[in-house]
Amino acid sequence: MYVGKKVTRVDAYDKVIGRTRYTDDLCDKGAYVARILHSTIANGKVISIDTTEAEKIPGVVKVCTCFDLKEKHYFPTAGHPWSTDESHQDVADRLVLTDRVRFYGDDIAAVIAEDEVSAAQALRVIKVEYEEYPFVLDVHEAMKDGAPQLHENYPNNILKHTTIRKGNYEEAIKEPGLIKVEGWYSTPTVQHCHIENFICYAEKEADRIKIVSSTQIPHIVRRVCGQALGIDWGKIRIIKPYIGGGFGNKQDVLYEPLCAWLCLQVGGHLVKLDVPREETFVSTRVRHAIHSHIVSWVRPDGTFAARKLEAFSDQGAYASHGHSICAKGVGAFPQLYPCDNVEADAYTVFTNKSVAGAMRGYGIPQAMWAVECHTEEVAAKLNMDPIEFRRKNLMPVGFVDAFSKNELYSDTFNQCIDKGMEATDFKRKYEEYKNQTGDVRRGVGMAVFWYNTAVWPISLETSSCRMVLNQDGSLQVQLGETEIGQGADTAYAQMTADVLGVPMDMVHVVSCQDTDITPFGTGAYASRQTYTAGFAIRQTASLLKEHILKYAHELTRMPEYNLDIIDGKIVRVTDKRELMSLGELSTEALYSLNHSQHLSAESTAQIKSNAYSFGCTFAEVEVDIPMCKVKLLDLVNVHDAGTLINPALAEAQVHGGMSMGIGFGLSEKLLFDPKTGRALNNNLLDYKLSTFMDHPNLRAYFVENPEPTSAFGTKSLGEPPTCSIAPAIRNAVYHATGVFVNDAPVNPHNLFRKLKEEHMIEGGE
Amino acid sequence: MYVGKKVTRVDAYDKVIGRTRYTDDLCDKGAYVARILHSTIANGKVISIDTTEAEKIPGVVKVCTCFDLKEKHYFPTAGHPWSTDESHQDVADRLVLTDRVRFYGDDIAAVIAEDEVSAAQALRVIKVEYEEYPFVLDVHEAMKDGAPQLHENYPNNILKHTTIRKGNYEEAIKEPGLIKVEGWYSTPTVQHCHIENFICYAEKEADRIKIVSSTQIPHIVRRVCGQALGIDWGKIRIIKPYIGGGFGNKQDVLYEPLCAWLCLQVGGHLVKLDVPREETFVSTRVRHAIHSHIVSWVRPDGTFAARKLEAFSDQGAYASHGHSICAKGVGAFPQLYPCDNVEADAYTVFTNKSVAGAMRGYGIPQAMWAVECHTEEVAAKLNMDPIEFRRKNLMPVGFVDAFSKNELYSDTFNQCIDKGMEATDFKRKYEEYKNQTGDVRRGVGMAVFWYNTAVWPISLETSSCRMVLNQDGSLQVQLGETEIGQGADTAYAQMTADVLGVPMDMVHVVSCQDTDITPFGTGAYASRQTYTAGFAIRQTASLLKEHILKYAHELTRMPEYNLDIIDGKIVRVTDKRELMSLGELSTEALYSLNHSQHLSAESTAQIKSNAYSFGCTFAEVEVDIPMCKVKLLDLVNVHDAGTLINPALAEAQVHGGMSMGIGFGLSEKLLFDPKTGRALNNNLLDYKLSTFMDHPNLRAYFVENPEPTSAFGTKSLGEPPTCSIAPAIRNAVYHATGVFVNDAPVNPHNLFRKLKEEHMIEGGE
């Protein structure tokens, strides 16, 4: 059995020596190079674009502007499965180029040139005349009457407002003796900072368009490009090679439609669009900054009487994944700490800023920041041990969410917390650090999270798989659920080997997706890969095994139920005798003059289930109060992701998520100039991405409660590791200093402000 | 319906504007470049190879020699389906590099360099020490006792000798009054001269090897590379892009094994092997030169009493396709003109020359040269009209070949001959040119051929097909039967569209084969493409249609037998009402929250049938006797290839075959230096390939008798057009001059010799 083993990644060697090929490696050197001209105002209208000088530059093939769009095909960009129910479709508010500019960095024109230098030169000499409108960068300002309106039909810039109502909040708060705890919590705009910037290239192939793209969602990109170009979806072909990270940014259709459209403007010639880092920061997607307001009414015994949440999510200029992110975050609120009387309101609001989309955690890091900061405050106000307070209020075993039907099957929260406490010697340190004085103090803190695994029942969950047997009994496996660096291909190989009964080196997972060839699957997102694909793999491998044993019956005369495949051999189960190798059978099947059959199997699994994943973070910090500097001393994540397919990959996955969580908690923030709306630190020098230098020895622990709804007992692990890091750090800082920092990140600026408020330090603003 | 229509090639536009990509276009520019060092002796042994100077050249990565082979894995190269019956397997006599040299041009070492210049420089400074053996270039010499022996276990260099015996020849010739006609006929060594030389590149991918190659037979190349490297076949992945012609040369595994082995010598680094024209001529494959001896015993009424054929086929240095070519040619002998008493002997003989393999016609052009030259002589000897003589003796309607079970279902020979005579005004010209004098004379002549369609029952015929439906109702079709320029993809699209009931532009044939992904099929050869793949397409499209109508039943409540697909619509057959488009159905099926199913189908067709194809050539020539020069004035081919899938492509196919036949009949011959065995004219300047300048207006006519064994009524057309050209020209030259030229080509050298023998001209040798 391979599931549960620390097998080496199938692509490890090739990745280490640099043999795996990425989009840019595959692009023909004869490609034209495209560069985008972005708007230099935050809100307004392009009046004219003068391309005369640009077109004179040798090497420039064509300059296309927003005025060249003959037909306006508005398209959505969110990487969601298509819905045939119009009311459930994503907002289609994008054009490949636009004259109605909504943020500083919007796409108004593009240069196609023979080389990068000519393209860059041309960008510099294009003259744009704008009609400027007032702009708005703050969600609360944007919601005010009279604020600049970004889109028609969205009064007060509210893309969507949803509510959750449970019990009767107004009545409940009248209960005598309640303690009110209230706070505002904010998370910053951050960016994914995947190593490989967005890149794609497009070319005509007969009457169709082929696009090779660094994406997480090839089959969705196909559909959206069809929408964006106004052509049949089958006329689009998307190929996804290895990609250098996505983290949700590439769960959006970014510039594939523009690139394809540009290709059509030059007769179908190959056009490459390699987006520089500075533009990837501003003009692809960012994580929603969310401003949350929580009010809790608590009884002295530490139980909740009533709770209220208002969340204001900064969508930026276009809808992208839109409200689903804030809605998911707000949806977590009544589930994590159930309470009889709840009011929750989620607002997703347009502003004239970079567009927010999916990013690892999909609303939950922001929600956990608000909820777990707040939880710590409630415990403090009650003078209760914060962990005991959580244990008392966290969702109990047997909890079933009314909407998703997700159930908490085991005492996982207590198991995870116990493991984390033990790993960090939490109890001792919590006591030890209680009464510190001096400039440099230590603290420990923790936070919990939950996470869903897939998107059912909000959206469709469907995955097809194909397996094809080779002469030697080895086989190829194809899936639309993409390898994006997380190690999915390795997990797929392990699962397949186990179900089919073959050694793992006989399973070749086809890593590259090609919508013409790869079975349909919606891609890599929602931490659904091993869960969703697991069903398709188990079903398809079982089907292939059936076909194999049926053929084995022809060769051996043994009934199929007396045959099995064990370690790549056809085995008679009655006496365990090896009758032939799978290779012998397959060779015979392929080349038989009597009955030639090329053994393969393909099937669709529709998944009408979903699963909770759980865990927590424990952090230890040292705070230098005069310097307003937090040093992370220890960080432990404990996860229950069900059965681990590959503990080594699981640990690596957690380490990566922890690293992103550290940046989110301590340093990262994309800043916008209030005077112009221009991003100020859109580069890896000025944007304080967390690096190896900021990390303590990251530690990952697991509690494995097999998930009963799952084909292999597994559930989400991709996004969860990043969800509870920031509030755990913030709670440790509180433990060290007694100061609650409610605005992430806990960087010197925010800490300085709080310490000053609490008169712990002196100094000017 | 699209079958039978002159639809435009699916790849026409992309090919014309140069957008289709070939192997070299796809190779990463970081590839190492390999070049082969060929032997400069015709027979012997390499004693030592000094690579010291070569290794000093900057840019040279490694020099590998035949002495670097740690294990000797002998492999066959013929593009035949594998047989699990050892006695039916091809002779495995090749090594990637050899120290036992068997022809001038054998592969003894290779240079791997960073660039082509360094590689070429290195080749020049490698010092080789040989032990030379005597060599033999002539088949008859090679068969003599004491001749140099090329291979162990093949006494007298005879690779194989097969016999056909029918009736009693020795008794039959005793019949009184018989007229004996006897002749020797020879065909030259020619080369395919495809535009794209052989090229491939190889690279490791995890623990496997990926090879991209200009081949006709990707799935066979996979197997042979496995054999050549001594690794499991599933560890090899072959990708075949568009190719620039093959004509049978690429139905051989040429240098893929060497390239893969070289790649392994440099740690799996990408290595490209682009074989120059000069080497492609000598060291890939050539057409077997066959020397045939025919004796016919004829009654004065024009019927055969007994016949005898001996054919001696020049295999060159290695077995390749070996005896199967001569055997096929000799097998034609008793079938085309049946006779009760027949003796036929086929010998395939090793010589120290370039290796002979498959080439368009696979033995039949050589056989038709012998048989149809001879037939003309018999008619002349009997003073009978040669066409009447043929009509009298050709296989009659209802003829069934005992071995293949092929049957002649219609009066196709007479239909073809009638059509050809009419098209060329043959009767009038035949009379008109009868009594010419003067230096320049005209003549008309003709020849017939038959051809098989597939390889059953000699070998396996099996083809799998996969179809995958897109959201818009369009679909991809995948087959292992490769597009090699002949237009197979277009024919496949037509067939699929008809069976499924969709417009042809909704059918996207995936042109590139990838053994990891493409359903198994043995490739492009034996003129089997539309016949063989036709079964798989018909079966798979029917299966897909079943799945679609089953899903349509769910959506419409109509029973499946009341539903059909017409022009891309789901139609209720009871009232012809269009219920929905296929795109609507497919979109629903993909995205249904109720029942999501990705509609696709895959199936294997094993074909246990074969079919005769028939036709003839009519030629008109003008012979300048003093100049010994033949000018071709008119050339007509008439074919019965059953139902034509695409008359435009069929005509183009015939034109191409006629062009190759003209070269074979009039000018082409690869010459070898008798002193050294070195090829003398292995370049396109000195080798007299027929060109557009040598062609009259080529004309193709068709007789369409639908083939009853065939899925679409079609049968072979790829190779047939080249089979009867040369003897038709030769017979026209006879008609003009009264001189029988029995050695092809009818070039000035051969014509001079004959005219001199007949005292029609004077002059020195």
PDB file of C-alpha atoms in Angstrom, chain A residues 103-281:
ATOM      1  CA  PHE A 103      -8.293  51.297 -11.102  1.00  0.00           C
ATOM      2  CA  TYR A 104      -4.745  52.508 -11.506  1.00  0.00           C
ATOM      3  CA  GLY A 105      -3.461  49.602 -13.573  1.00  0.00           C
ATOM      4  CA  ASP A 106      -6.522  48.799 -15.644  1.00  0.00           C
ATOM      5  CA  ASP A 107      -5.887  47.408 -19.149  1.00  0.00           C
ATOM      6  CA  ILE A 108      -6.425  49.943 -21.887  1.00  0.00           C
ATOM      7  CA  ALA A 109      -4.117  48.934 -24.724  1.00  0.00           C
ATOM      8  CA  ALA A 110      -1.462  46.434 -25.717  1.00  0.00           C
ATOM      9  CA  VAL A 111       1.606  46.390 -27.898  1.00  0.00           C
ATOM     10  CA  ILE A 112       2.527  43.407 -30.028  1.00  0.00           C
ATOM     11  CA  ALA A 113       6.169  43.431 -31.040  1.00  0.00           C
ATOM     12  CA  GLU A 114       8.865  41.167 -32.329  1.00  0.00           C
ATOM     13  CA  ASP A 115      10.873  41.529 -29.154  1.00  0.00           C
ATOM     14  CA  GLU A 116      10.594  42.730 -25.594  1.00  0.00           C
ATOM     15  CA  VAL A 117      12.665  45.855 -26.017  1.00  0.00           C
ATOM     16  CA  SER A 118      10.537  47.193 -28.863  1.00  0.00           C
ATOM     17  CA  ALA A 119       7.391  46.427 -26.905  1.00  0.00           C
ATOM     18  CA  ALA A 120       8.669  48.265 -23.845  1.00  0.00           C
ATOM     19  CA  GLN A 121       9.758  51.246 -25.933  1.00  0.00           C
ATOM     20  CA  ALA A 122       6.363  51.399 -27.578  1.00  0.00           C
ATOM     21  CA  LEU A 123       4.539  51.390 -24.232  1.00  0.00           C
ATOM     22  CA  ARG A 124       6.471  54.485 -23.209  1.00  0.00           C
ATOM     23  CA  VAL A 125       5.459  56.608 -26.207  1.00  0.00           C
ATOM     24  CA  ILE A 126       1.754  55.850 -26.380  1.00  0.00           C
ATOM     25  CA  LYS A 127      -0.183  58.993 -25.495  1.00  0.00           C
ATOM     26  CA  VAL A 128      -3.425  58.594 -23.587  1.00  0.00           C
ATOM     27  CA  GLU A 129      -6.025  61.254 -22.958  1.00  0.00           C
ATOM     28  CA  TYR A 130      -8.372  60.564 -20.047  1.00  0.00           C
ATOM     29  CA  GLU A 131     -11.485  62.012 -18.596  1.00  0.00           C
ATOM     30  CA  GLU A 132     -10.812  61.627 -14.875  1.00  0.00           C
ATOM     31  CA  TYR A 133     -13.474  60.809 -12.288  1.00  0.00           C
ATOM     32  CA  PRO A 134     -13.160  61.001  -8.507  1.00  0.00           C
ATOM     33  CA  PHE A 135     -12.133  57.659  -7.054  1.00  0.00           C
ATOM     34  CA  VAL A 136     -12.605  55.814  -3.809  1.00  0.00           C
ATOM     35  CA  LEU A 137     -10.162  53.462  -2.109  1.00  0.00           C
ATOM     36  CA  ASP A 138     -11.923  52.660   1.154  1.00  0.00           C
ATOM     37  CA  VAL A 139     -14.864  50.285   1.460  1.00  0.00           C
ATOM     38  CA  HIS A 140     -16.726  52.399   3.987  1.00  0.00           C
ATOM     39  CA  GLU A 141     -16.286  55.522   1.892  1.00  0.00           C
ATOM     40  CA  ALA A 142     -17.362  53.558  -1.168  1.00  0.00           C
ATOM     41  CA  MET A 143     -20.620  52.527   0.504  1.00  0.00           C
ATOM     42  CA  LYS A 144     -21.608  56.109   1.254  1.00  0.00           C
ATOM     43  CA  ASP A 145     -24.234  57.827  -0.800  1.00  0.00           C
ATOM     44  CA  GLY A 146     -22.600  60.054  -3.346  1.00  0.00           C
ATOM     45  CA  ALA A 147     -19.410  58.035  -3.533  1.00  0.00           C
ATOM     46  CA  PRO A 148     -17.961  57.458  -6.982  1.00  0.00           C
ATOM     47  CA  GLN A 149     -19.835  54.534  -8.556  1.00  0.00           C
ATOM     48  CA  LEU A 150     -17.685  51.866 -10.210  1.00  0.00           C
ATOM     49  CA  HIS A 151     -20.349  49.795 -11.927  1.00  0.00           C
ATOM     50  CA  GLU A 152     -23.921  50.321 -12.951  1.00  0.00           C
ATOM     51  CA  ASN A 153     -26.533  48.326 -11.095  1.00  0.00           C
ATOM     52  CA  TYR A 154     -24.481  48.158  -7.914  1.00  0.00           C
ATOM     53  CA  PRO A 155     -25.745  51.069  -5.782  1.00  0.00           C
ATOM     54  CA  ASN A 156     -23.320  52.192  -3.128  1.00  0.00           C
ATOM     55  CA  ASN A 157     -20.779  49.975  -4.841  1.00  0.00           C
ATOM     56  CA  ILE A 158     -22.144  46.964  -3.036  1.00  0.00           C
ATOM     57  CA  LEU A 159     -21.487  43.937  -5.214  1.00  0.00           C
ATOM     58  CA  LYS A 160     -23.433  41.807  -2.786  1.00  0.00           C
ATOM     59  CA  HIS A 161     -24.760  41.804   0.742  1.00  0.00           C
ATOM     60  CA  THR A 162     -25.788  38.546   2.391  1.00  0.00           C
ATOM     61  CA  THR A 163     -27.139  37.888   5.821  1.00  0.00           C
ATOM     62  CA  ILE A 164     -27.261  35.033   8.258  1.00  0.00           C
ATOM     63  CA  ARG A 165     -29.917  35.127  10.922  1.00  0.00           C
ATOM     64  CA  LYS A 166     -30.280  32.546  13.653  1.00  0.00           C
ATOM     65  CA  GLY A 167     -32.449  32.825  16.770  1.00  0.00           C
ATOM     66  CA  ASN A 168     -33.221  36.358  17.850  1.00  0.00           C
ATOM     67  CA  TYR A 169     -30.196  38.516  18.491  1.00  0.00           C
ATOM     68  CA  GLU A 170     -32.081  41.565  19.665  1.00  0.00           C
ATOM     69  CA  GLU A 171     -34.054  39.570  22.219  1.00  0.00           C
ATOM     70  CA  ALA A 172     -31.103  37.508  23.326  1.00  0.00           C
ATOM     71  CA  ILE A 173     -28.930  40.463  24.279  1.00  0.00           C
ATOM     72  CA  LYS A 174     -31.546  41.527  26.790  1.00  0.00           C
ATOM     73  CA  GLU A 175     -30.591  38.567  29.010  1.00  0.00           C
ATOM     74  CA  PRO A 176     -29.383  40.014  32.310  1.00  0.00           C
ATOM     75  CA  GLY A 177     -25.757  39.754  33.345  1.00  0.00           C
ATOM     76  CA  LEU A 178     -24.291  39.519  29.879  1.00  0.00           C
ATOM     77  CA  ILE A 179     -20.851  40.862  29.171  1.00  0.00           C
ATOM     78  CA  LYS A 180     -20.448  42.669  25.857  1.00  0.00           C
ATOM     79  CA  VAL A 181     -17.230  42.326  23.930  1.00  0.00           C
ATOM     80  CA  GLU A 182     -16.847  44.331  20.734  1.00  0.00           C
ATOM     81  CA  GLY A 183     -14.067  44.865  18.287  1.00  0.00           C
ATOM     82  CA  TRP A 184     -13.044  45.872  14.771  1.00  0.00           C
ATOM     83  CA  TYR A 185     -10.513  43.680  12.994  1.00  0.00           C
ATOM     84  CA  SER A 186      -8.857  44.307   9.674  1.00  0.00           C
ATOM     85  CA  THR A 187      -6.702  42.366   7.280  1.00  0.00           C
ATOM     86  CA  PRO A 188      -4.534  43.933   4.605  1.00  0.00           C
ATOM     87  CA  THR A 189      -4.426  43.603   0.846  1.00  0.00           C
ATOM     88  CA  VAL A 190      -1.768  41.016   0.109  1.00  0.00           C
ATOM     89  CA  GLN A 191      -0.592  39.318  -3.046  1.00  0.00           C
ATOM     90  CA  HIS A 192       0.169  35.699  -3.825  1.00  0.00           C
ATOM     91  CA  CYS A 193       3.737  36.289  -5.003  1.00  0.00           C
ATOM     92  CA  HIS A 194       4.008  32.926  -6.776  1.00  0.00           C
ATOM     93  CA  ILE A 195       7.498  32.477  -8.184  1.00  0.00           C
ATOM     94  CA  GLU A 196       6.287  32.295 -11.774  1.00  0.00           C
ATOM     95  CA  ASN A 197       4.494  35.455 -12.795  1.00  0.00           C
ATOM     96  CA  PHE A 198       1.434  35.058 -14.926  1.00  0.00           C
ATOM     97  CA  ILE A 199       2.376  34.026 -18.441  1.00  0.00           C
ATOM     98  CA  CYS A 200       0.576  32.570 -21.421  1.00  0.00           C
ATOM     99  CA  TYR A 201       0.828  32.361 -25.180  1.00  0.00           C
ATOM    100  CA  ALA A 202      -1.767  31.904 -27.872  1.00  0.00           C
ATOM    101  CA  GLU A 203      -1.810  30.814 -31.472  1.00  0.00           C
ATOM    102  CA  LYS A 204      -4.387  29.799 -34.026  1.00  0.00           C
ATOM    103  CA  GLU A 205      -4.627  26.132 -34.932  1.00  0.00           C
ATOM    104  CA  ALA A 206      -6.845  25.674 -37.987  1.00  0.00           C
ATOM    105  CA  ASP A 207     -10.041  27.554 -37.046  1.00  0.00           C
ATOM    106  CA  ARG A 208      -9.351  27.254 -33.327  1.00  0.00           C
ATOM    107  CA  ILE A 209      -7.163  28.994 -30.769  1.00  0.00           C
ATOM    108  CA  LYS A 210      -4.569  27.186 -28.707  1.00  0.00           C
ATOM    109  CA  ILE A 211      -3.489  28.840 -25.483  1.00  0.00           C
ATOM    110  CA  VAL A 212      -0.695  27.576 -23.263  1.00  0.00           C
ATOM    111  CA  SER A 213      -1.025  29.116 -19.842  1.00  0.00           C
ATOM    112  CA  SER A 214       0.286  29.051 -16.330  1.00  0.00           C
ATOM    113  CA  THR A 215      -3.086  28.352 -14.793  1.00  0.00           C
ATOM    114  CA  GLN A 216      -4.675  26.182 -12.120  1.00  0.00           C
ATOM    115  CA  ILE A 217      -7.879  25.735 -14.117  1.00  0.00           C
ATOM    116  CA  PRO A 218      -7.401  24.834 -17.791  1.00  0.00           C
ATOM    117  CA  HIS A 219     -10.943  23.639 -18.430  1.00  0.00           C
ATOM    118  CA  ILE A 220     -12.408  26.790 -16.884  1.00  0.00           C
ATOM    119  CA  VAL A 221     -10.023  29.000 -18.847  1.00  0.00           C
ATOM    120  CA  ARG A 222     -11.306  27.310 -21.988  1.00  0.00           C
ATOM    121  CA  ARG A 223     -14.871  28.274 -21.202  1.00  0.00           C
ATOM    122  CA  VAL A 224     -14.065  31.838 -20.204  1.00  0.00           C
ATOM    123  CA  CYS A 225     -11.912  32.449 -23.304  1.00  0.00           C
ATOM    124  CA  GLY A 226     -14.857  31.268 -25.372  1.00  0.00           C
ATOM    125  CA  GLN A 227     -17.059  33.780 -23.582  1.00  0.00           C
ATOM    126  CA  ALA A 228     -14.491  36.571 -23.905  1.00  0.00           C
ATOM    127  CA  LEU A 229     -13.997  36.066 -27.624  1.00  0.00           C
ATOM    128  CA  GLY A 230     -17.628  35.295 -28.331  1.00  0.00           C
ATOM    129  CA  ILE A 231     -16.842  31.960 -29.948  1.00  0.00           C
ATOM    130  CA  ASP A 232     -17.847  28.383 -29.264  1.00  0.00           C
ATOM    131  CA  TRP A 233     -16.022  26.970 -26.272  1.00  0.00           C
ATOM    132  CA  GLY A 234     -14.872  23.944 -28.226  1.00  0.00           C
ATOM    133  CA  LYS A 235     -12.904  26.250 -30.510  1.00  0.00           C
ATOM    134  CA  ILE A 236     -10.559  26.971 -27.633  1.00  0.00           C
ATOM    135  CA  ARG A 237      -7.784  24.661 -26.513  1.00  0.00           C
ATOM    136  CA  ILE A 238      -5.929  25.280 -23.266  1.00  0.00           C
ATOM    137  CA  ILE A 239      -2.690  23.569 -22.319  1.00  0.00           C
ATOM    138  CA  LYS A 240      -1.263  23.788 -18.812  1.00  0.00           C
ATOM    139  CA  PRO A 241       2.361  22.733 -18.311  1.00  0.00           C
ATOM    140  CA  TYR A 242       4.099  22.703 -14.939  1.00  0.00           C
ATOM    141  CA  ILE A 243       3.441  25.958 -13.148  1.00  0.00           C
ATOM    142  CA  GLY A 244       5.531  27.915 -10.686  1.00  0.00           C
ATOM    143  CA  GLY A 245       2.851  28.402  -8.055  1.00  0.00           C
ATOM    144  CA  GLY A 246      -0.637  29.812  -8.162  1.00  0.00           C
ATOM    145  CA  PHE A 247      -2.092  30.047  -4.653  1.00  0.00           C
ATOM    146  CA  GLY A 248      -5.448  31.069  -6.057  1.00  0.00           C
ATOM    147  CA  ASN A 249      -4.273  33.874  -8.298  1.00  0.00           C
ATOM    148  CA  LYS A 250      -4.210  31.387 -11.131  1.00  0.00           C
ATOM    149  CA  GLN A 251      -7.657  30.171 -10.129  1.00  0.00           C
ATOM    150  CA  ASP A 252      -8.756  33.224 -11.999  1.00  0.00           C
ATOM    151  CA  VAL A 253      -8.808  33.684 -15.727  1.00  0.00           C
ATOM    152  CA  LEU A 254      -6.215  36.433 -15.894  1.00  0.00           C
ATOM    153  CA  TYR A 255      -4.867  37.434 -19.296  1.00  0.00           C
ATOM    154  CA  GLU A 256      -5.614  34.375 -21.434  1.00  0.00           C
ATOM    155  CA  PRO A 257      -8.555  36.138 -23.125  1.00  0.00           C
ATOM    156  CA  LEU A 258      -6.485  39.224 -23.905  1.00  0.00           C
ATOM    157  CA  CYS A 259      -3.619  37.156 -25.251  1.00  0.00           C
ATOM    158  CA  ALA A 260      -5.977  35.140 -27.450  1.00  0.00           C
ATOM    159  CA  TRP A 261      -7.625  38.296 -28.709  1.00  0.00           C
ATOM    160  CA  LEU A 262      -4.261  39.870 -29.508  1.00  0.00           C
ATOM    161  CA  CYS A 263      -3.295  36.720 -31.395  1.00  0.00           C
ATOM    162  CA  LEU A 264      -6.411  37.149 -33.521  1.00  0.00           C
ATOM    163  CA  GLN A 265      -5.437  40.761 -34.244  1.00  0.00           C
ATOM    164  CA  VAL A 266      -2.272  39.527 -35.962  1.00  0.00           C
ATOM    165  CA  GLY A 267      -3.828  36.799 -38.082  1.00  0.00           C
ATOM    166  CA  GLY A 268      -3.468  34.073 -35.494  1.00  0.00           C
ATOM    167  CA  HIS A 269       0.297  34.508 -35.128  1.00  0.00           C
ATOM    168  CA  LEU A 270       1.835  33.181 -31.949  1.00  0.00           C
ATOM    169  CA  VAL A 271       1.697  35.880 -29.265  1.00  0.00           C
ATOM    170  CA  LYS A 272       3.272  35.578 -25.828  1.00  0.00           C
ATOM    171  CA  LEU A 273       2.164  37.618 -22.864  1.00  0.00           C
ATOM    172  CA  ASP A 274       4.668  37.414 -20.028  1.00  0.00           C
ATOM    173  CA  VAL A 275       3.454  39.700 -17.269  1.00  0.00           C
ATOM    174  CA  PRO A 276       6.246  41.349 -15.237  1.00  0.00           C
ATOM    175  CA  ARG A 277       6.239  41.130 -11.439  1.00  0.00           C
ATOM    176  CA  GLU A 278       5.208  44.771 -11.022  1.00  0.00           C
ATOM    177  CA  GLU A 279       2.107  44.204 -13.144  1.00  0.00           C
ATOM    178  CA  THR A 280       1.372  40.803 -11.612  1.00  0.00           C
ATOM    179  CA  PHE A 281       1.135  42.567  -8.243  1.00  0.00           C
TER     180      PHE A 281
END
